[in-house]
Short mmCIF file of C-alpha atoms and ligand atoms in Angstrom, two decimals:
data_model
loop_
_atom_site.label_atom_id
_atom_site.label_comp_id
_atom_site.label_asym_id
_atom_site.label_seq_id
_atom_site.Cartn_x
_atom_site.Cartn_y
_atom_site.Cartn_z
CA MET A 1 -1.35 -8.90 -27.98
CA ILE A 2 2.15 -9.92 -26.87
CA VAL A 3 3.12 -7.71 -23.94
CA LYS A 4 6.66 -6.85 -22.84
CA PRO A 5 7.77 -4.46 -20.06
CA LYS A 6 8.38 -0.81 -20.98
CA ILE A 7 9.98 0.98 -18.06
CA ARG A 8 9.96 4.77 -17.81
CA GLY A 9 11.69 5.96 -14.64
CA PHE A 10 9.70 4.81 -11.60
CA ILE A 11 6.95 3.20 -13.59
CA CYS A 12 6.40 0.45 -16.09
CA ILE A 13 3.89 1.69 -18.67
CA THR A 14 2.76 -1.79 -19.70
CA SER A 15 1.24 -4.54 -17.54
CA HIS A 16 0.67 -8.20 -18.22
CA PRO A 17 -2.87 -9.48 -17.54
CA ASP A 18 -1.80 -13.11 -17.06
CA GLY A 19 1.22 -12.15 -14.94
CA CYS A 20 -0.96 -9.99 -12.69
CA ALA A 21 -3.45 -12.87 -12.41
CA ALA A 22 -0.64 -15.25 -11.43
CA ASN A 23 0.55 -12.78 -8.77
CA VAL A 24 -2.94 -12.54 -7.29
CA GLN A 25 -3.31 -16.34 -7.33
CA GLU A 26 0.05 -16.70 -5.55
CA GLN A 27 -1.21 -14.36 -2.83
CA ILE A 28 -4.51 -16.24 -2.51
CA ASP A 29 -2.63 -19.56 -2.23
CA TYR A 30 -0.43 -18.10 0.50
CA VAL A 31 -3.43 -16.89 2.51
CA LYS A 32 -5.16 -20.27 2.19
CA SER A 33 -1.98 -22.07 3.26
CA LYS A 34 -2.05 -20.11 6.54
CA GLY A 35 -5.59 -21.29 7.40
CA PRO A 36 -8.59 -19.24 8.53
CA VAL A 37 -8.35 -16.11 10.68
CA GLU A 38 -10.76 -16.84 13.53
CA GLY A 39 -13.20 -13.98 14.14
CA GLY A 40 -12.06 -12.27 10.93
CA PRO A 41 -14.26 -9.66 9.21
CA LYS A 42 -17.21 -10.53 6.98
CA ASN A 43 -18.06 -7.28 5.18
CA VAL A 44 -15.05 -5.25 4.14
CA LEU A 45 -14.49 -1.95 2.34
CA VAL A 46 -10.94 -1.42 1.03
CA ILE A 47 -10.08 2.06 -0.23
CA GLY A 48 -7.01 1.68 -2.49
CA SER A 49 -7.60 -2.03 -3.12
CA SER A 50 -5.91 -2.69 -6.46
CA THR A 51 -2.17 -2.91 -5.73
CA GLY A 52 0.37 -3.14 -2.89
CA TYR A 53 -0.86 -3.19 0.70
CA GLY A 54 -4.49 -2.49 -0.24
CA LEU A 55 -4.73 -5.45 -2.62
CA ALA A 56 -3.31 -7.72 0.09
CA SER A 57 -5.87 -6.21 2.50
CA ARG A 58 -8.65 -7.33 0.18
CA ILE A 59 -7.25 -10.81 -0.46
CA VAL A 60 -6.65 -11.66 3.23
CA PRO A 61 -10.23 -11.15 4.54
CA ALA A 62 -11.79 -12.73 1.44
CA PHE A 63 -9.74 -15.90 1.58
CA SER A 64 -9.11 -16.23 5.33
CA SER A 65 -12.55 -15.35 6.69
CA GLY A 66 -14.83 -15.56 3.64
CA ALA A 67 -15.48 -11.81 3.58
CA ASN A 68 -17.58 -9.93 1.07
CA THR A 69 -15.45 -7.08 -0.26
CA LEU A 70 -16.02 -3.75 -1.92
CA GLY A 71 -12.78 -2.41 -3.44
CA LEU A 72 -12.16 1.13 -4.59
CA PHE A 73 -9.22 2.30 -6.70
CA PHE A 74 -8.05 4.54 -9.52
CA GLU A 75 -6.92 2.43 -12.48
CA LYS A 76 -7.11 2.32 -16.27
CA PRO A 77 -8.71 -0.42 -18.35
CA GLY A 78 -6.86 -1.79 -21.37
CA THR A 79 -7.93 -1.29 -24.96
CA GLU A 80 -7.31 -3.37 -28.06
CA LYS A 81 -4.03 -1.50 -28.61
CA ARG A 82 -2.86 -0.59 -25.11
CA THR A 83 -2.57 -2.49 -21.88
CA GLY A 84 -4.47 -1.38 -18.80
CA THR A 85 -2.79 -0.74 -15.44
CA ALA A 86 -1.68 -3.57 -13.19
CA GLY A 87 -4.32 -2.74 -10.58
CA TRP A 88 -7.03 -3.22 -13.20
CA TYR A 89 -5.79 -6.72 -14.04
CA ASN A 90 -5.16 -7.57 -10.37
CA THR A 91 -8.79 -6.72 -9.65
CA ALA A 92 -10.04 -8.79 -12.60
CA ALA A 93 -8.17 -11.81 -11.21
CA PHE A 94 -9.31 -11.14 -7.64
CA GLU A 95 -12.97 -10.86 -8.60
CA LYS A 96 -12.81 -14.05 -10.66
CA ALA A 97 -11.24 -16.01 -7.79
CA ALA A 98 -13.72 -14.57 -5.28
CA ALA A 99 -16.71 -15.44 -7.50
CA ALA A 100 -15.40 -19.00 -7.89
CA GLU A 101 -15.74 -19.36 -4.11
CA GLY A 102 -19.17 -17.73 -3.98
CA LEU A 103 -17.84 -14.53 -2.36
CA PHE A 104 -19.41 -11.14 -3.08
CA ALA A 105 -16.80 -8.85 -4.65
CA LYS A 106 -17.60 -5.52 -6.27
CA SER A 107 -15.21 -2.82 -7.40
CA LEU A 108 -15.46 0.91 -7.94
CA ASN A 109 -13.01 2.68 -10.23
CA GLY A 110 -12.87 6.39 -9.46
CA ASP A 111 -11.47 9.16 -7.32
CA ALA A 112 -11.71 8.11 -3.67
CA PHE A 113 -11.36 11.76 -2.61
CA SER A 114 -14.62 12.72 -4.34
CA HIS A 115 -18.11 12.91 -2.81
CA GLU A 116 -19.34 10.79 -5.72
CA ALA A 117 -17.13 7.80 -4.82
CA LYS A 118 -18.37 7.90 -1.24
CA SER A 119 -22.03 8.01 -2.20
CA LYS A 120 -21.61 5.23 -4.80
CA ALA A 121 -19.88 3.03 -2.23
CA ILE A 122 -22.61 3.71 0.33
CA ASP A 123 -25.31 2.75 -2.19
CA ILE A 124 -23.61 -0.59 -2.90
CA ILE A 125 -23.15 -1.27 0.83
CA LYS A 126 -26.80 -0.42 1.57
CA ASN A 127 -28.32 -2.29 -1.33
CA GLU A 128 -26.02 -5.28 -1.73
CA MET A 129 -23.79 -5.83 1.29
CA GLY A 130 -25.12 -4.76 4.67
CA PRO A 131 -23.13 -3.01 7.42
CA ILE A 132 -19.35 -2.93 7.08
CA ASP A 133 -17.22 -4.44 9.87
CA LEU A 134 -13.79 -3.43 8.51
CA VAL A 135 -12.68 -0.36 6.55
CA VAL A 136 -9.09 -0.42 5.24
CA TYR A 137 -7.77 2.94 4.05
CA SER A 138 -4.70 2.26 1.87
CA LEU A 139 -4.47 5.13 -0.59
CA ALA A 140 -1.17 6.36 -1.98
CA SER A 141 -1.68 9.28 -4.31
CA PRO A 142 0.39 12.24 -5.50
CA VAL A 143 -2.60 14.54 -5.82
CA ARG A 144 -6.00 15.23 -4.23
CA LYS A 145 -8.76 17.38 -5.59
CA ASP A 146 -10.60 18.91 -2.65
CA PRO A 147 -14.22 17.77 -3.14
CA ASP A 148 -15.64 21.08 -1.84
CA THR A 149 -13.33 23.73 -3.32
CA GLY A 150 -12.26 21.83 -6.45
CA GLU A 151 -8.66 22.85 -5.75
CA ALA A 152 -5.97 20.28 -6.63
CA HIS A 153 -3.38 19.73 -3.88
CA ARG A 154 -0.07 18.02 -4.75
CA SER A 155 2.08 16.12 -2.30
CA VAL A 156 5.87 16.47 -2.37
CA LEU A 157 8.69 14.31 -1.03
CA LYS A 158 10.93 16.88 0.65
CA THR A 159 12.52 17.53 4.02
CA THR A 160 11.00 19.85 6.58
CA GLY A 161 14.42 21.06 7.72
CA GLY A 162 17.40 21.98 5.59
CA GLU A 163 18.92 20.29 2.56
CA TYR A 164 19.60 16.59 2.93
CA THR A 165 22.17 14.68 0.90
CA ASN A 166 22.55 10.92 0.95
CA LYS A 167 23.16 7.88 -1.23
CA ASN A 168 20.49 6.96 -3.72
CA LEU A 169 20.04 4.07 -6.11
CA ASN A 170 19.40 5.06 -9.69
CA THR A 171 17.15 2.09 -10.41
CA ASP A 172 17.32 2.65 -14.20
CA LYS A 173 21.09 2.43 -14.32
CA GLY A 174 21.63 0.19 -11.28
CA GLU A 175 24.12 2.74 -9.96
CA ILE A 176 24.55 4.49 -6.67
CA GLU A 177 24.67 8.26 -6.83
CA GLU A 178 24.20 11.12 -4.42
CA VAL A 179 20.88 12.85 -4.13
CA THR A 180 20.16 16.17 -2.47
CA ILE A 181 16.63 16.85 -1.34
CA GLY A 182 15.63 20.39 -0.58
CA PRO A 183 13.35 21.66 2.18
CA ALA A 184 9.63 22.09 1.57
CA THR A 185 7.82 25.38 1.97
CA GLN A 186 4.99 25.55 4.52
CA GLU A 187 2.53 25.44 1.62
CA GLU A 188 4.10 22.22 0.30
CA ILE A 189 3.96 20.66 3.78
CA ASP A 190 0.28 21.64 4.11
CA ASN A 191 -0.51 20.25 0.65
CA THR A 192 1.21 16.93 1.43
CA ILE A 193 -0.83 16.65 4.63
CA LYS A 194 -3.97 17.42 2.64
CA VAL A 195 -3.22 14.57 0.21
CA MET A 196 -1.65 11.87 2.40
CA GLY A 197 -2.87 12.86 5.88
CA GLY A 198 -6.02 11.68 7.62
CA GLU A 199 -8.62 14.16 6.35
CA ASP A 200 -10.09 11.95 3.65
CA TRP A 201 -10.02 8.84 5.89
CA GLU A 202 -12.12 10.79 8.42
CA LEU A 203 -14.48 12.02 5.66
CA TRP A 204 -15.02 8.40 4.61
CA MET A 205 -15.69 7.21 8.16
CA ASN A 206 -18.06 10.13 8.84
CA ALA A 207 -19.94 9.49 5.59
CA LEU A 208 -20.29 5.77 6.39
CA ASP A 209 -21.41 6.60 9.94
CA GLU A 210 -23.99 9.16 8.79
CA ALA A 211 -25.35 6.69 6.23
CA GLY A 212 -25.81 4.10 8.99
CA VAL A 213 -23.71 1.46 7.23
CA LEU A 214 -21.15 0.68 9.95
CA ALA A 215 -21.59 -2.54 11.93
CA ASP A 216 -21.33 -2.93 15.67
CA GLY A 217 -17.68 -3.61 16.56
CA VAL A 218 -16.43 -2.03 13.31
CA LYS A 219 -12.67 -1.64 12.92
CA THR A 220 -10.77 0.67 10.61
CA VAL A 221 -7.07 0.71 9.79
CA SER A 222 -4.73 2.88 7.76
CA TYR A 223 -1.05 2.33 6.99
CA SER A 224 2.10 4.19 7.93
CA TYR A 225 5.87 3.82 7.88
CA ILE A 226 8.67 4.81 10.24
CA GLY A 227 11.92 3.05 9.29
CA PRO A 228 15.47 3.71 10.48
CA GLU A 229 17.07 7.06 11.22
CA LEU A 230 18.95 7.14 7.94
CA THR A 231 15.66 7.64 6.07
CA TRP A 232 14.06 10.00 8.62
CA PRO A 233 15.02 13.28 6.91
CA ILE A 234 13.16 12.20 3.76
CA TYR A 235 10.44 10.07 5.37
CA THR A 236 9.49 10.33 9.04
CA ASP A 237 10.72 13.91 9.52
CA GLY A 238 9.94 14.88 5.92
CA THR A 239 6.72 16.07 4.33
CA ILE A 240 5.26 12.55 4.06
CA GLY A 241 6.03 11.97 7.75
CA MET A 242 4.04 15.12 8.63
CA ALA A 243 1.09 13.64 6.72
CA LYS A 244 1.49 10.36 8.63
CA LYS A 245 1.49 12.28 11.94
CA ASP A 246 -1.81 13.82 10.87
CA LEU A 247 -3.10 10.30 10.15
CA GLU A 248 -2.31 9.38 13.76
CA THR A 249 -4.17 12.44 15.11
CA VAL A 250 -7.20 11.56 13.01
CA CYS A 251 -6.93 7.93 14.13
CA GLU A 252 -7.22 8.97 17.76
CA ARG A 253 -10.40 10.93 16.99
CA LEU A 254 -11.89 8.11 14.94
CA ASP A 255 -11.05 5.58 17.62
CA SER A 256 -12.88 7.46 20.34
CA LYS A 257 -15.92 8.05 18.11
CA LEU A 258 -16.11 4.40 17.00
CA ARG A 259 -15.62 3.15 20.57
CA ASP A 260 -18.48 5.33 21.87
CA LYS A 261 -20.92 4.59 19.11
CA TYR A 262 -20.13 1.07 17.85
CA ASN A 263 -17.82 -0.51 20.42
CA GLY A 264 -15.43 -0.27 17.47
CA SER A 265 -11.84 0.88 17.00
CA ALA A 266 -9.42 2.67 14.67
CA TYR A 267 -5.74 1.87 14.13
CA VAL A 268 -2.67 3.04 12.32
CA SER A 269 -0.53 0.06 11.40
CA VAL A 270 3.17 0.70 10.78
CA ASN A 271 4.18 -1.63 7.96
CA LYS A 272 7.45 -2.82 6.48
CA ALA A 273 9.23 -0.99 3.62
CA LEU A 274 8.39 -2.86 0.43
CA VAL A 275 8.67 -2.40 -3.30
CA THR A 276 5.36 -0.95 -4.49
CA GLN A 277 4.44 1.62 -7.11
CA ALA A 278 4.29 4.24 -4.36
CA SER A 279 7.58 3.47 -2.59
CA SER A 280 9.70 3.22 -5.75
CA ALA A 281 9.23 6.98 -6.26
CA ILE A 282 10.76 7.97 -2.89
CA PRO A 283 14.44 9.01 -3.05
CA VAL A 284 16.91 7.01 -0.86
CA VAL A 285 14.25 4.36 -0.06
CA PRO A 286 14.99 1.94 -2.99
CA LEU A 287 18.64 1.61 -1.87
CA TYR A 288 17.55 1.09 1.72
CA ILE A 289 15.01 -1.54 0.59
CA SER A 290 17.65 -3.36 -1.49
CA ILE A 291 19.99 -3.63 1.51
CA LEU A 292 17.11 -4.52 3.83
CA TYR A 293 15.92 -7.33 1.54
CA LYS A 294 19.43 -8.82 1.50
CA GLU A 295 19.59 -8.91 5.31
CA MET A 296 16.00 -10.08 5.87
CA LYS A 297 16.23 -12.81 3.23
CA ALA A 298 19.53 -14.05 4.74
CA LYS A 299 17.82 -14.38 8.13
CA GLY A 300 14.63 -15.95 6.72
CA LEU A 301 12.60 -12.90 7.81
CA HIS A 302 11.67 -11.44 4.42
CA GLU A 303 7.97 -10.70 3.85
CA GLY A 304 5.97 -9.17 0.99
CA CYS A 305 2.63 -7.32 1.23
CA ILE A 306 0.61 -10.51 1.57
CA GLU A 307 2.73 -11.96 4.40
CA GLN A 308 2.62 -8.60 6.22
CA ILE A 309 -1.15 -8.26 5.93
CA GLN A 310 -1.84 -11.91 6.80
CA ARG A 311 0.17 -11.34 10.00
CA LEU A 312 -1.64 -8.04 10.60
CA PHE A 313 -5.01 -9.78 10.52
CA ALA A 314 -4.08 -13.02 12.29
CA ASP A 315 -1.70 -11.74 14.99
CA ARG A 316 -2.87 -8.16 15.49
CA LEU A 317 -6.30 -6.94 14.31
CA TYR A 318 -8.17 -10.18 15.09
CA SER A 319 -6.05 -11.58 17.90
CA GLU A 320 -7.47 -11.61 21.43
CA GLU A 321 -5.48 -8.64 22.52
CA ILE A 322 -4.04 -6.19 19.99
CA PRO A 323 -0.44 -5.33 20.86
CA LEU A 324 0.20 -1.57 20.42
CA ASP A 325 3.33 0.59 20.79
CA GLU A 326 3.68 3.58 23.14
CA ASN A 327 1.85 5.75 20.59
CA SER A 328 -1.05 3.27 20.25
CA ARG A 329 0.11 2.08 16.82
CA ILE A 330 0.13 -1.50 15.52
CA ARG A 331 3.67 -2.53 14.51
CA ILE A 332 4.17 -5.12 11.79
CA ASP A 333 7.48 -3.52 10.93
CA ASP A 334 8.81 -5.38 14.00
CA TRP A 335 11.06 -7.73 12.02
CA GLU A 336 12.40 -4.90 9.82
CA MET A 337 13.23 -2.89 12.94
CA ARG A 338 14.93 -5.74 14.84
CA ASP A 339 18.29 -4.57 16.22
CA ASP A 340 20.33 -7.23 14.37
CA ILE A 341 18.69 -6.30 11.03
CA GLN A 342 19.09 -2.56 11.50
CA GLU A 343 22.71 -2.86 12.68
CA ALA A 344 23.57 -4.91 9.59
CA VAL A 345 21.75 -2.47 7.29
CA ALA A 346 23.52 0.55 8.83
CA LYS A 347 26.91 -1.13 8.42
CA SER A 348 26.25 -1.88 4.73
CA TRP A 349 24.84 1.62 4.17
CA ASP A 350 28.11 3.20 5.34
CA THR A 351 30.30 1.22 2.97
CA ILE A 352 28.06 0.54 -0.02
CA SER A 353 29.34 1.72 -3.41
CA ASN A 354 28.98 0.71 -7.06
CA GLU A 355 31.81 -1.79 -6.58
CA ASN A 356 30.18 -3.78 -3.77
CA LEU A 357 26.48 -3.13 -4.58
CA ALA A 358 25.87 -6.73 -5.67
CA ASN A 359 27.39 -8.08 -2.44
CA LEU A 360 25.77 -5.74 0.05
CA ALA A 361 22.34 -5.24 -1.51
CA ASP A 362 19.72 -7.39 -3.21
CA PHE A 363 19.26 -5.13 -6.24
CA ASP A 364 18.31 -8.16 -8.37
CA GLY A 365 15.54 -8.91 -5.88
CA TYR A 366 14.45 -5.27 -6.00
CA GLN A 367 14.25 -5.30 -9.79
CA GLU A 368 12.43 -8.64 -9.86
CA GLU A 369 9.82 -7.35 -7.44
CA PHE A 370 9.45 -4.09 -9.32
CA LEU A 371 8.74 -5.97 -12.59
CA LYS A 372 6.43 -8.35 -10.75
CA LEU A 373 4.26 -5.37 -9.70
CA PHE A 374 3.33 -5.11 -13.38
CA GLY A 375 2.96 -8.86 -13.94
CA PHE A 376 6.38 -9.52 -15.48
CA GLY A 377 8.90 -12.22 -14.55
CA VAL A 378 6.26 -14.37 -12.89
CA ASP A 379 6.88 -18.15 -12.89
CA GLY A 380 4.62 -20.17 -15.13
CA VAL A 381 3.54 -17.27 -17.38
CA ASN A 382 4.34 -17.55 -21.10
CA TYR A 383 5.39 -14.04 -22.10
CA ASP A 384 5.70 -15.01 -25.77
CA ALA A 385 2.03 -15.97 -25.96
CA GLU A 386 -0.88 -13.72 -26.90
CA THR A 387 -2.79 -12.21 -23.98
CA ASP A 388 -6.02 -10.19 -23.88
CA PRO A 389 -5.37 -6.54 -22.89
CA GLU A 390 -9.12 -6.00 -22.51
CA THR A 391 -9.32 -8.41 -19.55
CA SER A 392 -11.59 -6.63 -17.03
CA PRO A 393 -13.13 -7.14 -13.61
CA PRO A 394 -16.64 -8.56 -14.18
CA SER A 395 -18.39 -6.28 -11.67
CA ILE A 396 -16.63 -2.97 -12.11
CA THR A 397 -18.62 0.26 -11.70
P1 NAD B 5 0.24 1.45 -4.05
O1 NAD B 5 0.70 2.50 -4.99
O2 NAD B 5 0.60 0.03 -4.35
O3 NAD B 5 -1.38 1.49 -3.91
C1 NAD B 5 -2.11 2.67 -3.90
C2 NAD B 5 -3.59 2.39 -4.10
O4 NAD B 5 -4.30 3.63 -4.04
C3 NAD B 5 -3.95 1.76 -5.46
O5 NAD B 5 -5.02 0.83 -5.27
C4 NAD B 5 -4.46 2.95 -6.27
O6 NAD B 5 -5.37 2.62 -7.32
C5 NAD B 5 -5.17 3.73 -5.18
N1 NAD B 5 -5.38 5.15 -5.50
C6 NAD B 5 -4.46 6.13 -5.69
N2 NAD B 5 -5.08 7.31 -5.91
C7 NAD B 5 -6.41 7.08 -5.82
C8 NAD B 5 -7.58 7.89 -5.93
N3 NAD B 5 -7.51 9.20 -6.15
N4 NAD B 5 -8.78 7.29 -5.82
C9 NAD B 5 -8.90 5.96 -5.59
N5 NAD B 5 -7.83 5.15 -5.45
C10 NAD B 5 -6.61 5.70 -5.58
O7 NAD B 5 0.74 1.91 -2.61
P2 NAD B 5 1.17 1.14 -1.27
O8 NAD B 5 2.65 1.19 -1.17
O9 NAD B 5 0.45 -0.14 -1.11
O10 NAD B 5 0.64 2.20 -0.19
C11 NAD B 5 -0.58 2.07 0.50
C12 NAD B 5 -0.41 2.68 1.89
O11 NAD B 5 0.58 1.94 2.61
C13 NAD B 5 0.06 4.14 1.86
O12 NAD B 5 -0.59 4.84 2.90
C14 NAD B 5 1.55 4.02 2.18
O13 NAD B 5 2.08 5.19 2.77
C15 NAD B 5 1.52 2.86 3.17
N6 NAD B 5 2.81 2.17 3.36
C16 NAD B 5 3.57 1.76 2.30
C17 NAD B 5 4.82 1.16 2.52
C18 NAD B 5 5.69 0.70 1.38
O14 NAD B 5 6.89 0.47 1.61
N7 NAD B 5 5.17 0.55 0.19
C19 NAD B 5 5.25 0.92 3.84
C20 NAD B 5 4.44 1.30 4.90
C21 NAD B 5 3.21 1.94 4.66
#
């Protein structure tokens, strides 16, 4: 099959197996170029391991400390006529590269929120891996089916105050327009917390604990975002921000339990705003990211998921002392939040319009990265050649 991009709003409905493989290889090469992470983990479970921050969180331990990894995600395989999702092809490439180095790598495709996914993962850990020393929880999902009641909860991206109007980038048209986001009802806030808050992370950690598959000194980490004030009404103070606050509350509880029982620890890491399938759906954020990229690239500070997560492992999680902020969070958004970067972004934000978009923002960079998420526009890939849409991870369950 010859595969070309087909973009529908915030998503590209085709993915390129060879392009995804080249992306994964690029990330592996980067991790290897940085050298080993001393004292890094050896037996890792990544929940949400197929794209974005979770994929990077699988690649870093595998290729910087030789870790065995179990990855869990929700993706679609390709068929003869239709391509699979990017995360499916990313995983195929990851597993192949891991096997070539003699690393154990197994993957589970299913609903992480279900009891079934947890018990399948525990079986694999018990029978094939041994106790886990790092659990990364990196899910981004619009919906969660409660495993006990069967009720489907949907997250929303709304404010928790009044209406909020700001500039927004219509990424289809490449034009700036105004967007007004309305306030959420209490039910919508509760549902967003149910989907993107800490409840399922805690269920996972409790299930792993009860099954006796956590190692002494185990660490667990989940990801959050804060960003500048201009995005607070839609992010930090919005419905998603309420879910992230819940994540922090759960983290505190997990941390004290893991410390008591395993001499372990739990962290929330605040990461940089990046183009991923999840972030491209948030209003206002793509324009902010485009301006941010321009400023960070100009100052040589730009990072993607792999650079962020390599730094998280090398300079935070596995450094001698883990630097934390006043709310006990890890911050790898430190370069994004530097005063000089944020002052420059705020100045551009005030004056940006369709006329000066190309000067003040890196929209080309945004679009390139968006296409790259699906394996398109990657150097060295021949997009006119036939590729196999049925490419699959060898050890998928
Ligand atoms: P992403 O969309 O790239 O990845 C989401 C992952 O979750 C994928 O592996 C997907 O398969 C998996 N998934 C979704 N629903 C699932 C389900 N029901 N069962 C199993 N797997 C499922 O997202 P991302 O941007 O990497 O986000 C990961 C985390 O990082 C989120 O908590 C997000 O809030 C946080 N974060 C993102 C950014 C950003 O700018 N992208 C910044 C800071 C923090």
